[in-house]
């Protein structure tokens, strides 16, 4: 009864009144593609595209003691509305599945006829309210 009376008088302190804010977590974004090449040239192009993503996900060794950070990406969506813009991101993982549905290969170069590619990207730095309101992140 005493606690209830103190609350009515506005004298009870709420121990959960304050939250210790650290930061908003960095967001991750995953993009998935399915490659279905129709020719030897297209299958070689698919292999090159995957190699480019895999290379971009890793740091550059400038010397035995110096590393340069992985490439950053600027991702944009064209011809669509309602998708928020993305800030610069880095690739954190690249997953490739060759021939997920069958064990078929091109007879000319023995490359797979179907490839699934999943690329996960993460923000490089936290965004703030102004970034959301004025840049559309």
mmCIF file of C-alpha atoms in Angstrom, residues 11-127:
data_model
loop_
_atom_site.group_PDB
_atom_site.id
_atom_site.type_symbol
_atom_site.label_atom_id
_atom_site.label_comp_id
_atom_site.label_asym_id
_atom_site.label_seq_id
_atom_site.Cartn_x
_atom_site.Cartn_y
_atom_site.Cartn_z
ATOM 1 C CA UNK A 11 7.706 9.928 -5.528
ATOM 2 C CA UNK A 12 8.624 6.395 -6.644
ATOM 3 C CA UNK A 13 11.778 6.114 -8.723
ATOM 4 C CA UNK A 14 11.592 3.652 -11.582
ATOM 5 C CA UNK A 15 14.823 1.614 -11.633
ATOM 6 C CA UNK A 16 14.279 0.881 -15.355
ATOM 7 C CA UNK A 17 13.818 4.522 -16.304
ATOM 8 C CA UNK A 18 17.068 4.916 -18.246
ATOM 9 C CA UNK A 19 18.472 2.802 -21.025
ATOM 10 C CA UNK A 20 22.177 2.797 -21.713
ATOM 11 C CA UNK A 21 22.410 3.560 -25.455
ATOM 12 C CA UNK A 22 25.544 2.259 -27.144
ATOM 13 C CA UNK A 23 24.802 2.370 -30.862
ATOM 14 C CA UNK A 24 22.510 1.054 -33.542
ATOM 15 C CA UNK A 25 23.806 -2.211 -34.987
ATOM 16 C CA UNK A 26 25.334 -2.208 -38.431
ATOM 17 C CA UNK A 27 22.906 -3.718 -40.915
ATOM 18 C CA UNK A 28 23.625 -6.622 -43.259
ATOM 19 C CA UNK A 29 22.094 -7.118 -46.692
ATOM 20 C CA UNK A 30 22.014 -10.346 -48.703
ATOM 21 C CA UNK A 31 21.662 -10.514 -52.459
ATOM 22 C CA UNK A 32 20.979 -13.794 -54.263
ATOM 23 C CA UNK A 33 21.399 -14.577 -57.943
ATOM 24 C CA UNK A 34 20.842 -17.677 -60.045
ATOM 25 C CA UNK A 35 23.018 -18.009 -63.131
ATOM 26 C CA UNK A 36 21.672 -20.165 -65.958
ATOM 27 C CA UNK A 37 24.187 -19.749 -68.787
ATOM 28 C CA UNK A 38 23.061 -20.739 -72.277
ATOM 29 C CA UNK A 39 26.470 -20.969 -73.927
ATOM 30 C CA UNK A 40 30.135 -21.597 -73.283
ATOM 31 C CA UNK A 41 30.818 -17.840 -73.292
ATOM 32 C CA UNK A 42 28.045 -17.135 -70.794
ATOM 33 C CA UNK A 43 29.311 -19.878 -68.498
ATOM 34 C CA UNK A 44 32.806 -18.353 -68.570
ATOM 35 C CA UNK A 45 31.309 -14.920 -67.869
ATOM 36 C CA UNK A 46 29.526 -16.363 -64.809
ATOM 37 C CA UNK A 47 32.808 -17.737 -63.472
ATOM 38 C CA UNK A 48 34.426 -14.297 -63.996
ATOM 39 C CA UNK A 49 31.572 -12.503 -62.171
ATOM 40 C CA UNK A 50 31.853 -14.862 -59.210
ATOM 41 C CA UNK A 51 35.628 -14.390 -59.127
ATOM 42 C CA UNK A 52 35.183 -10.620 -59.070
ATOM 43 C CA UNK A 53 32.847 -10.796 -56.061
ATOM 44 C CA UNK A 54 35.138 -13.247 -54.245
ATOM 45 C CA UNK A 55 38.195 -11.029 -54.812
ATOM 46 C CA UNK A 56 36.336 -7.890 -53.678
ATOM 47 C CA UNK A 57 35.484 -9.545 -50.363
ATOM 48 C CA UNK A 58 39.128 -9.784 -49.280
ATOM 49 C CA UNK A 59 41.731 -7.256 -48.156
ATOM 50 C CA UNK A 60 44.688 -6.351 -50.385
ATOM 51 C CA UNK A 61 48.178 -7.156 -49.148
ATOM 52 C CA UNK A 62 50.234 -4.028 -49.889
ATOM 53 C CA UNK A 63 53.300 -5.345 -48.083
ATOM 54 C CA UNK A 64 54.028 -8.053 -45.509
ATOM 55 C CA UNK A 65 52.924 -5.581 -42.812
ATOM 56 C CA UNK A 66 50.234 -3.459 -44.481
ATOM 57 C CA UNK A 67 46.727 -4.488 -45.505
ATOM 58 C CA UNK A 68 44.292 -2.360 -47.471
ATOM 59 C CA UNK A 69 40.648 -2.862 -46.597
ATOM 60 C CA UNK A 70 38.391 -4.788 -48.984
ATOM 61 C CA UNK A 71 36.655 -2.891 -51.766
ATOM 62 C CA UNK A 72 33.531 -1.023 -50.800
ATOM 63 C CA UNK A 73 30.397 -1.063 -52.906
ATOM 64 C CA UNK A 74 27.813 1.575 -53.661
ATOM 65 C CA UNK A 75 24.560 -0.265 -54.359
ATOM 66 C CA UNK A 76 21.634 1.455 -56.030
ATOM 67 C CA UNK A 77 18.260 0.311 -57.266
ATOM 68 C CA UNK A 78 17.097 1.717 -60.599
ATOM 69 C CA UNK A 79 13.557 1.863 -61.906
ATOM 70 C CA UNK A 80 11.894 0.992 -58.595
ATOM 71 C CA UNK A 81 10.360 3.065 -55.834
ATOM 72 C CA UNK A 82 10.027 2.420 -52.131
ATOM 73 C CA UNK A 83 13.372 0.684 -51.556
ATOM 74 C CA UNK A 84 15.630 2.603 -49.164
ATOM 75 C CA UNK A 85 19.038 3.658 -50.446
ATOM 76 C CA UNK A 86 22.044 1.786 -49.093
ATOM 77 C CA UNK A 87 25.141 3.475 -47.684
ATOM 78 C CA UNK A 88 28.561 2.245 -48.816
ATOM 79 C CA UNK A 89 28.985 -1.416 -47.817
ATOM 80 C CA UNK A 90 31.671 -4.089 -47.839
ATOM 81 C CA UNK A 91 31.234 -7.714 -48.839
ATOM 82 C CA UNK A 92 31.388 -9.949 -45.781
ATOM 83 C CA UNK A 93 30.667 -13.301 -47.437
ATOM 84 C CA UNK A 94 30.277 -14.901 -50.834
ATOM 85 C CA UNK A 95 28.567 -18.291 -51.081
ATOM 86 C CA UNK A 96 28.466 -20.241 -54.327
ATOM 87 C CA UNK A 97 26.531 -23.425 -55.070
ATOM 88 C CA UNK A 98 27.353 -25.143 -58.325
ATOM 89 C CA UNK A 99 24.578 -27.205 -59.951
ATOM 90 C CA UNK A 100 22.195 -27.121 -56.981
ATOM 91 C CA UNK A 101 19.545 -29.203 -58.794
ATOM 92 C CA UNK A 102 21.499 -31.557 -61.048
ATOM 93 C CA UNK A 103 24.985 -32.736 -61.891
ATOM 94 C CA UNK A 104 25.011 -31.339 -65.443
ATOM 95 C CA UNK A 105 27.955 -29.650 -67.111
ATOM 96 C CA UNK A 106 28.641 -28.009 -70.470
ATOM 97 C CA UNK A 107 30.359 -30.486 -72.772
ATOM 98 C CA UNK A 108 32.626 -27.774 -74.269
ATOM 99 C CA UNK A 109 34.285 -26.511 -71.069
ATOM 100 C CA UNK A 110 32.892 -28.772 -68.320
ATOM 101 C CA UNK A 111 31.463 -25.734 -66.480
ATOM 102 C CA UNK A 112 28.237 -26.069 -64.468
ATOM 103 C CA UNK A 113 24.934 -25.227 -66.166
ATOM 104 C CA UNK A 114 23.419 -23.652 -63.032
ATOM 105 C CA UNK A 115 25.099 -21.562 -60.324
ATOM 106 C CA UNK A 116 23.589 -19.941 -57.220
ATOM 107 C CA UNK A 117 25.458 -16.924 -55.853
ATOM 108 C CA UNK A 118 24.715 -15.306 -52.468
ATOM 109 C CA UNK A 119 26.586 -12.131 -51.508
ATOM 110 C CA UNK A 120 26.245 -10.660 -48.016
ATOM 111 C CA UNK A 121 27.199 -7.014 -47.488
ATOM 112 C CA UNK A 122 27.450 -4.951 -44.316
ATOM 113 C CA UNK A 123 27.423 -1.239 -43.629
ATOM 114 C CA UNK A 124 30.860 0.235 -43.035
ATOM 115 C CA UNK A 125 29.733 2.723 -40.407
ATOM 116 C CA UNK A 126 26.579 3.431 -38.442
ATOM 117 C CA UNK A 127 23.966 5.648 -39.996
#
